[in-house]
Structures are given as structure tokens and as C-alpha cells.
Amino acid sequence: MKVLFLAAEATPLVKVGGLADVAGELPRALARHGVDVQLALPFYPGLKAELAGLRPLATVEVPRPDGVQTATVHALEVDGRRVWLIGGEPIDAAPAVYGAPEQDAAKFIFFGIGALQACRSLGWEPEVVHAHDWHAAPSLAWMRTASFGWDRTPALLTVHNLPYMGTGGEAALAGYGLRPADDPQLPDWARQLPLPLGMSHADWITTVSPSYAGEIQTPAFGCGLEAFLASRAGRLRGILNGIDPRVWNPGADAALERRYAIDSLEYRLTNKTALQRIFGWPEHGRTPLLAMITRLDVQKGVDLALDALEALQDVRWQFILLGRGDPAVEAQAEAFAAAHRDRAAFIPQFDPFLSRRIYAGADMLLVPSRYEPCGLAQLIGLRYGAVPVVRATGGLRDTVEPYASEAQGTGFLFDRADPQALADSLRGAIQVHADTRRWAGLQRRGMAADFSWAASAAEYSDLYLQASAERRARSGG
Ligand code: NHF
């Protein structure tokens, strides 16, 4: 089975967020199911500079009603799989991976069309085209146009984060001759946006957890597309993301002060003490060390965490927040850390090395997201024995089992997106933390849970087969 992945980012070449991990790691797991994934990425100027010696394989035409643009095609092997790099003027004109909406739309539409043209011109025809997020969604509309004509090729679209629809991309779609979606279930404002347009052409829409697949069919999470998504319920599936257990392994993680495993949990303390020392805090093993490692975005509920901790003044805790993002959220975090220097720290960075040390040393990992399609931090937290305290939404609900008794549960969940609900949950968690035996049980159950890519890959591979069979049946064999 040959599958073309189209994505704006993928590890190890380009990484901004969780999408990169999925697009980079899922193909490896799919290979074990006999699925040959070739991945196309935009050839961003930054990547070009890093791969300066790479020679172009071909150039292809990207047709527009007002003329033709040229895309360059480079290819390289990563982990034994081919990655296509599609370059050209619209990508050079908007060099950051993500920038201004109009320019980004032009760049990503160009990229998607260029990738399809490259496959055709180099003689590699995928049996399934699998696009990720709004960036790649327009290519699904384009492959069905008369001029390209891949009508028998199944199209899958994975939505990693529904609110990002490519707003501002209306003119760019028209510029490439892409007509508005004609699905009557789509509201007018959505018909000429990249993500809904792609969804209207997809045979299957997937998202990254079963709960989120259900939530986006409701007004609270559907961003105005709930009626459309509900009308596609039979063609909408939630497939949980995974993590690579070799990449995330506290038993072999070179970043840690001390490595440990499920049967040597006591070594974690060394990692906790190392963190307390960095911030000049009392090196108490019994004081709960809480952490958040996240993009500082309203979605992630950093404000809820800070307000909840304010409400827990009477309780002993220490708190580390690592991540960057929205300047307003950063300012709030900075003010919080300044007011609680003796027990709170904010490090406004994406620091992979430090993040690993935090997963390994924190007692609890807070993920109070307002919505969460899947979430990767809680999966890493579970694997590292940093017990997750999460909002019961999306993938968080699907991956963290609520603490119920000495023998059951891997973390703590709360329902309402408000600081008091989180504070109550934290109070409960901190009480259980005082009981070392119960706490170690929680940690061990979380560390033993299997969130590798194997299960996801099996589901995607089944879906590819099903989508292919459906298309074949529809077009008469
Ligand atoms: O894990 C990758 C990621 C998700 O919940 C995450 C999100 C964006 O918000 O699928 O995409």
C-alpha cells in the first residue's frame, strides 16, 4: 500500500508542534503494516540552508488561472523512507514555517499542488493521499479537479487542531482556481476556507482521539462546523496518537541526571533534587513538584493553572513552567513567577533537554487544556512517572485513567475549565502524593501503559484499506 503524506512539518526535519511528531513517527509504525509512506514537506528556506548540498530531482508546473508557477522537487531518504521537498517562490516569500495567514495559504496551497504534480511527473502514484491539517487540505480539492483527475484515489484528512482552518486563505484558494465547497451542511463563511474545503472532498476525516472526534460534533468544540461534522459522523474517526517508546524512555534518556525504570522509581528523586537545585529551592523530597511543559496558548489553560496555584497558597508545592508563546500569557506567567520566587519558576523557552529533565523529576504534570485533540505531554508524563493532572477533554480523557483506588488509575481529571476545579483536583492529588505507596502505584500503572504507535498504525492501515475498497467499488472495480 503506497500512501502520500502531506504535512507542513515532520520530525526530524521541521518541528514546531505535535503535528511534526505525528507526521514523522507514524510512517515508521505504518511500515510494519506494509504501508509505504512517502512524505512531502515544503522546502522552507531554513531547511534549504541546512541541506545545501542537495540537488533538485525535477521541476514541475503548478498551474493557476493566471499563469504557471514552477516548483522544484528535491528528495531525500529519512529512516529508509523517501521525503519529497517541494520548493518555489511562494515558499521563499513566507520563509517561517507559520507566519501571516494570506501568505501562508498561498505557500501551502502551492506546496500541496506541487507535491501531487511531483508524484505524477516522477511516476510514483500513491494509492491513498493522506493530508494533515488545513495546510495540506486544499490539495484534496485539487486532486479532484478536472485538470488533475485523481478521482479513484482515496483522500484522507487528519484534523490535528480544528480551530486552525486557514482563515485568510480565501483569495489564495481562488488564485489557484479552487472553487468553494458545495456541501450544503457547510456554513457560507467556511466554504472557501482551506480546512473545510478539504474536509468536503475527503473520503474520511480523522482526528487524533476518539473523544475529540465526538466533541467536534458539538457547538462547544465544533467552531461552527459541528453540523457539517455531525453530518459526516459515519466518515469521521478518532484515532489516538502515540509516542515512540524508544525516543521517550527514562531508562535510556541521556538528558537525565539519573536514569530509572518502573522497578527503580526511587532513582527519580535524584532528578527532582537536581531541578530544585537549579531554581535554588529547598531540596525536599516530600514537597510536591508540579510542572507544565507547553506552548503558551489560551488553548493550554496556563492561566487556569496559575490561578489554581494562587488558590492553593496554604498547600506546599513547587511549580515549573517551561514554554513560550502568546505574549499576554507569557507576561502573566512572568508576573506569577516573580511573585512566588521561592517556589515557582517560568522558563520562556522550548528546551528539549530541560523538558526531559522536568518530565523525569516532577511529581505531577499539569495539562489543564480548554480543548485537546490528543496531547502528547500527558503521554510523556505517564511514561516518565510524572503523574498527569488533566482536564477531562479530548485525548486527555482518552489516555489518563482517573485515580479511583489504591489499585486503579493513572492520574487525576477535572471537568470544568475553571481554576477552582483544577485547584480541587490538585488538592486531591497532593493528598494522595503524601502516601508514598499509593503514589508509586499510580506512577507504575502510568509507566506500564502502552501508548506506542502500534495501535494507531493498525487503525490507519485498516482505514486506508477500507477507503481503497470503497473507491474501487464506487468506480466499478
Ligand atoms: O496532539 C498532534 C497534536 C495534538 O492535541 C495536540 C494538538 C495539535 O493540539 O496531533 O496536534
XYZ file of C-alpha atoms and ligand atoms in Angstrom:
488
model
C 0.000 0.000 0.000
C 1.531 3.316 -1.099
C 0.449 6.388 0.826
C 1.390 10.014 0.292
C 1.560 12.099 3.473
C 1.267 15.861 3.011
C 2.215 17.912 6.049
C 3.622 21.309 6.961
C 6.070 19.833 9.463
C 7.577 16.477 10.353
C 10.409 15.337 12.588
C 13.333 15.202 12.242
C 13.381 17.854 9.505
C 10.932 20.552 10.635
C 9.358 20.755 14.061
C 7.099 23.387 15.527
C 4.394 21.407 17.308
C 2.841 17.988 17.830
C 1.949 17.632 14.156
C 5.659 17.144 13.421
C 5.854 14.190 15.792
C 2.851 12.526 14.209
C 3.950 13.077 10.604
C 7.482 11.960 11.492
C 6.734 8.929 13.654
C 3.516 7.414 12.299
C 5.109 6.408 8.945
C 7.674 4.313 10.788
C 4.911 2.408 12.581
C 2.890 2.085 9.371
C 5.864 0.461 7.642
C 5.342 -2.517 9.952
C 1.893 -2.932 8.383
C 3.324 -2.979 4.890
C 2.358 0.638 4.254
C 4.956 2.564 2.291
C 4.530 6.198 3.281
C 6.285 8.855 1.298
C 6.088 12.250 2.894
C 6.015 15.644 1.216
C 7.100 18.776 3.061
C 7.539 22.373 1.921
C 11.199 23.109 1.232
C 11.420 26.056 3.627
C 14.397 28.368 3.157
C 15.749 27.305 6.571
C 15.707 23.677 5.515
C 17.324 24.577 2.192
C 20.191 26.157 4.051
C 20.646 23.032 6.173
C 20.543 20.754 3.121
C 22.643 22.984 0.924
C 24.299 20.103 -0.975
C 21.039 18.504 -2.083
C 20.426 18.573 -5.842
C 16.978 19.049 -7.373
C 15.376 15.991 -8.917
C 12.954 17.806 -11.155
C 10.844 20.873 -11.651
C 7.090 20.688 -12.091
C 4.396 23.144 -13.069
C 1.809 24.473 -10.681
C -0.980 25.801 -12.889
C -3.052 28.823 -11.943
C -5.810 30.528 -13.902
C -3.450 33.475 -14.388
C -0.385 31.540 -15.435
C 2.008 28.865 -14.291
C 4.375 28.710 -11.322
C 7.358 26.440 -11.097
C 8.005 24.109 -8.168
C 11.313 22.426 -7.553
C 11.389 18.873 -6.267
C 14.155 17.567 -4.049
C 14.129 14.189 -2.370
C 15.984 12.557 0.445
C 15.814 9.392 2.465
C 14.990 9.613 6.138
C 14.972 6.307 8.039
C 14.813 4.495 4.746
C 11.726 6.370 3.576
C 11.507 8.948 0.839
C 10.756 12.548 1.756
C 9.846 14.957 -1.052
C 10.735 18.590 -0.556
C 8.685 20.972 -2.638
C 10.189 24.420 -3.142
C 9.328 27.581 -5.010
C 8.630 31.271 -4.910
C 5.537 31.256 -2.618
C 7.519 29.253 -0.048
C 10.556 31.527 -0.263
C 8.252 34.534 0.129
C 6.953 33.280 3.506
C 10.046 31.681 4.999
C 8.850 30.980 8.565
C 7.012 27.669 8.881
C 3.969 29.588 10.120
C 3.520 33.324 9.536
C 0.959 35.698 8.043
C -2.301 33.915 7.083
C -2.640 35.081 3.444
C 0.955 34.304 2.560
C 0.826 31.006 4.394
C -2.266 29.984 2.479
C -0.622 30.736 -0.870
C 2.509 28.900 0.216
C 0.754 25.759 1.445
C -1.673 25.518 -1.487
C 1.300 25.807 -3.854
C 3.117 23.141 -1.856
C 0.229 20.662 -1.971
C -0.352 21.030 -5.690
C 3.394 20.889 -6.336
C 3.626 17.638 -4.341
C 0.851 15.985 -6.353
C 2.403 17.147 -9.608
C 5.773 15.791 -8.463
C 4.316 12.338 -7.771
C 2.739 12.267 -11.195
C 5.729 13.546 -13.058
C 8.170 11.205 -11.281
C 5.924 8.200 -11.762
C 5.060 7.424 -8.143
C 1.319 7.107 -7.829
C 0.023 6.756 -4.268
C -2.962 4.525 -3.518
C -4.090 6.920 -0.784
C -3.435 10.619 -0.260
C -3.353 11.484 3.427
C -3.340 15.219 4.127
C -2.703 16.733 7.559
C -4.394 19.892 8.836
C -5.514 22.949 6.891
C -2.137 23.418 5.206
C -2.490 20.274 3.137
C -6.295 20.201 2.898
C -6.600 22.170 -0.392
C -4.588 19.519 -2.228
C -7.512 17.112 -1.712
C -9.789 19.524 -3.556
C -7.184 19.979 -6.250
C -6.634 16.282 -6.916
C -10.324 16.003 -7.780
C -10.260 18.855 -10.305
C -10.718 18.057 -13.965
C -7.177 19.022 -14.833
C -5.611 16.557 -12.378
C -8.254 13.885 -12.244
C -7.297 11.524 -9.411
C -10.903 10.559 -8.804
C -10.247 6.986 -7.804
C -7.575 7.819 -5.253
C -8.932 7.832 -1.698
C -8.390 11.060 0.228
C -7.946 11.190 3.993
C -7.709 14.333 6.035
C -6.488 14.341 9.616
C -7.510 17.318 11.712
C -4.968 17.940 14.436
C -6.482 21.173 15.682
C -9.883 22.235 14.364
C -9.839 25.999 15.107
C -6.916 26.421 12.694
C -8.845 26.416 9.405
C -6.628 28.604 7.242
C -8.666 31.745 7.793
C -7.457 34.443 5.436
C -6.850 31.874 2.714
C -9.982 32.614 0.640
C -8.226 34.670 -2.026
C -5.339 32.239 -2.272
C -7.712 29.343 -2.985
C -9.371 31.354 -5.733
C -5.914 32.275 -7.034
C -5.225 28.580 -7.672
C -8.617 28.115 -9.288
C -10.072 26.148 -6.380
C -13.832 26.538 -6.185
C -15.717 26.897 -2.901
C -17.055 23.702 -1.321
C -20.603 22.945 -2.362
C -21.654 20.930 0.686
C -24.935 22.438 1.960
C -24.012 21.485 5.528
C -21.106 23.921 5.490
C -21.897 27.472 6.548
C -21.197 30.110 3.903
C -18.193 31.571 5.712
C -16.490 28.163 5.705
C -16.918 27.150 2.089
C -13.846 28.906 0.848
C -11.525 28.159 3.713
C -8.789 25.569 3.255
C -9.728 23.137 6.031
C -13.495 22.882 5.403
C -12.866 22.744 1.658
C -10.502 19.809 2.158
C -12.946 18.134 4.522
C -15.720 18.389 1.956
C -13.563 16.443 -0.519
C -12.160 13.871 1.918
C -13.449 10.304 1.879
C -12.568 10.067 5.529
C -11.892 12.722 8.123
C -9.899 11.627 11.105
C -8.833 13.395 14.222
C -6.365 12.393 16.860
C -8.525 10.933 19.623
C -11.961 9.302 19.826
C -13.244 11.840 22.369
C -12.216 14.839 20.239
C -13.947 13.220 17.239
C -17.140 13.276 19.290
C -16.583 16.732 20.780
C -16.128 18.499 17.447
C -19.659 17.479 16.524
C -20.967 19.706 19.337
C -21.258 23.514 19.488
C -18.767 23.759 22.375
C -15.884 22.365 20.291
C -17.109 22.402 16.683
C -16.086 26.007 15.890
C -19.233 26.463 13.811
C -18.641 23.285 11.775
C -20.445 20.966 14.207
C -23.472 20.440 11.949
C -21.263 19.591 8.979
C -19.108 17.275 11.086
C -22.165 15.583 12.573
C -23.478 15.058 9.041
C -20.196 13.219 8.325
C -20.272 11.226 11.575
C -20.105 7.925 9.677
C -16.960 9.091 7.892
C -15.266 10.706 10.872
C -12.985 8.692 13.080
C -10.817 9.423 16.104
C -7.505 7.588 16.099
C -5.330 8.196 19.099
C -1.761 9.404 18.613
C 1.112 7.531 20.147
C 4.660 8.238 21.241
C 7.808 6.393 20.323
C 8.823 4.413 23.427
C 12.454 4.423 22.308
C 12.553 8.192 21.993
C 10.799 8.579 25.356
C 12.470 6.151 27.696
C 13.558 7.192 31.181
C 15.701 4.063 31.323
C 17.920 5.290 28.489
C 17.481 9.055 28.409
C 20.882 10.743 28.232
C 19.449 14.073 29.394
C 18.613 12.792 32.863
C 20.662 13.255 35.995
C 19.784 9.672 36.848
C 18.023 7.117 34.693
C 15.326 4.899 36.135
C 12.698 2.367 35.238
C 9.460 1.047 36.619
C 11.313 -1.110 39.176
C 13.787 1.579 40.189
C 11.440 4.515 40.749
C 13.418 5.611 43.794
C 16.106 6.987 41.442
C 13.667 9.633 40.224
C 14.377 11.583 43.386
C 17.843 12.472 42.092
C 16.196 14.134 39.113
C 13.788 16.034 41.327
C 16.565 17.275 43.571
C 18.549 18.392 40.530
C 15.625 20.573 39.453
C 15.141 22.036 42.916
C 18.830 22.908 42.966
C 18.637 24.737 39.618
C 15.963 27.042 40.997
C 17.512 27.400 44.456
C 14.546 25.885 46.230
C 14.593 23.711 49.354
C 15.534 20.207 48.262
C 12.624 18.490 49.931
C 11.682 15.112 48.539
C 8.198 15.326 50.044
C 7.186 18.724 48.622
C 5.106 18.032 45.503
C 6.892 19.346 42.433
C 4.372 20.325 39.751
C 5.223 21.122 36.152
C 3.756 22.319 32.920
C 5.551 21.917 29.593
C 3.569 23.539 26.852
C 3.056 26.123 24.167
C 1.762 29.212 25.962
C -1.537 29.399 24.182
C -5.005 30.125 25.530
C -5.919 26.570 24.484
C -3.493 25.147 27.018
C -5.014 26.761 30.101
C -1.813 28.171 31.607
C -3.952 30.904 33.179
C -6.107 28.237 34.837
C -3.015 26.652 36.341
C -1.627 29.928 37.672
C -4.959 30.923 39.201
C -5.419 27.468 40.709
C -1.994 27.662 42.355
C -2.866 31.113 43.754
C -5.866 29.446 45.352
C -3.589 26.826 46.915
C -1.457 29.209 48.988
C -1.988 27.099 52.091
C -0.522 23.995 50.465
C 3.120 23.097 49.910
C 4.087 22.865 46.234
C 6.777 23.914 43.838
C 5.995 24.725 40.224
C 7.973 24.872 36.984
C 6.504 26.206 33.748
C 8.503 25.643 30.561
C 7.427 27.007 27.188
C 6.848 30.066 25.052
C 4.035 31.586 23.081
C 1.332 34.202 23.418
C 2.949 37.380 24.857
C -0.036 38.014 27.146
C 0.210 34.528 28.639
C 3.990 34.902 28.943
C 3.534 38.175 30.836
C 1.085 36.549 33.230
C 3.486 33.667 33.825
C 6.367 36.041 34.423
C 4.384 38.029 36.976
C 3.369 34.824 38.730
C 6.933 33.543 38.932
C 8.168 36.924 40.203
C 5.553 36.906 42.963
C 6.422 33.331 44.053
C 10.164 33.147 43.530
C 10.645 30.780 46.429
C 8.604 28.093 44.712
C 7.664 28.965 41.147
C 9.785 29.325 38.017
C 8.947 30.249 34.458
C 11.404 29.420 31.694
C 10.182 31.062 28.461
C 11.901 28.625 26.111
C 11.393 25.491 24.083
C 14.156 23.473 25.649
C 14.051 19.770 24.776
C 16.913 18.926 27.152
C 15.375 20.649 30.145
C 11.923 19.317 29.283
C 13.205 15.746 29.603
C 14.731 16.551 32.985
C 11.424 18.029 34.105
C 9.401 15.006 32.995
C 11.858 12.883 34.954
C 11.861 14.950 38.126
C 8.368 16.414 38.504
C 5.818 14.586 40.618
C 2.861 15.890 38.648
C 2.352 17.190 35.139
C -0.473 19.705 34.705
C -2.411 19.711 31.434
C -5.478 21.902 32.054
C -6.318 22.411 28.363
C -9.554 24.089 27.304
C -9.635 21.560 24.472
C -7.066 18.966 23.479
C -7.253 16.981 20.236
C -4.817 14.420 21.629
C -1.999 15.945 23.619
C 1.484 14.493 23.797
C 2.727 15.900 27.114
C 0.485 13.668 29.227
C 1.696 10.597 27.325
C 5.299 11.509 28.046
C 4.381 12.336 31.640
C 2.830 8.888 32.063
C 5.891 7.191 30.609
C 8.220 9.150 32.915
C 6.176 8.717 36.096
C 5.130 12.397 36.250
C 1.500 11.821 37.202
C -0.837 13.806 34.921
C -3.444 16.161 36.346
C -5.583 16.950 33.319
C -8.843 18.413 32.171
C -11.294 15.693 31.125
C -11.379 16.627 27.452
C -10.362 15.141 24.083
C -7.308 12.947 24.109
C -6.615 13.724 27.753
C -9.817 11.948 28.704
C -8.886 9.029 26.454
C -5.396 8.498 27.848
C -5.489 9.295 31.566
C -7.454 6.922 33.744
C -8.855 8.666 36.829
C -7.382 7.684 40.170
C -10.064 5.616 41.885
C -8.369 3.434 44.451
C -5.054 2.063 45.529
C -5.214 -0.300 42.566
C -6.763 1.812 39.865
C -5.990 4.918 37.856
C -3.025 6.682 36.286
C -3.798 10.337 37.019
C -6.329 12.976 38.027
C -9.047 14.539 35.881
C -11.298 17.537 36.381
C -14.281 18.640 34.332
C -14.888 22.380 34.229
C -12.311 24.693 32.635
C -12.004 26.852 35.713
C -9.262 27.403 38.291
C -11.337 26.161 41.204
C -11.996 22.803 39.531
C -8.266 22.398 38.884
C -7.389 23.541 42.422
C -9.749 20.927 43.874
C -8.241 18.237 41.704
C -4.712 19.287 42.703
C -5.642 19.240 46.371
C -6.816 15.648 45.942
C -3.674 14.709 44.040
C -1.425 16.295 46.664
C -3.159 14.288 49.377
C -2.534 11.051 47.533
C 1.064 12.136 46.935
C 1.588 12.158 50.703
C 1.019 8.411 50.685
C 4.211 7.130 49.082
C 2.943 3.654 48.399
C -0.251 4.792 46.689
C 1.713 7.334 44.685
C 4.224 4.791 43.460
C 1.307 2.597 42.357
C -0.099 5.453 40.303
C 3.274 6.081 38.723
C 3.876 2.431 37.906
C 0.495 1.944 36.285
C 1.095 5.010 34.126
C 4.587 3.872 33.166
C 3.274 0.440 32.214
C 0.529 1.780 29.937
C 1.208 1.242 26.238
C 0.880 4.364 24.112
C 3.229 3.285 21.359
C 2.226 3.896 17.735
C 1.352 0.252 17.111
C -2.382 0.563 17.780
C -2.750 3.816 15.789
C -0.852 2.394 12.843
C -3.126 -0.651 12.768
C -6.189 1.608 12.669
C -4.847 3.898 9.948
C -3.787 0.943 7.874
C -7.300 -0.589 8.143
C -8.814 2.720 7.169
C -6.570 3.005 4.092
C -7.717 -0.459 3.000
C -11.346 0.367 3.627
C -11.146 3.685 1.777
C -9.451 1.999 -1.191
C -12.064 -0.749 -1.314
C -14.855 1.846 -1.200
C -13.392 3.887 -4.050
C -12.861 0.743 -6.137
C -16.434 -0.351 -5.524
C -17.739 3.070 -6.452
C -15.840 3.242 -9.686
C -16.784 -0.286 -10.687
C -13.709 -2.312 -9.709
O -1.567 16.055 19.963
C -0.796 16.341 17.173
C -1.228 17.454 18.072
C -2.162 17.022 19.186
O -3.503 17.832 20.997
C -2.500 18.186 20.071
C -2.816 19.431 19.346
C -2.231 19.606 17.990
O -3.457 20.323 19.863
O -1.874 15.621 16.648
O -1.872 18.418 17.297
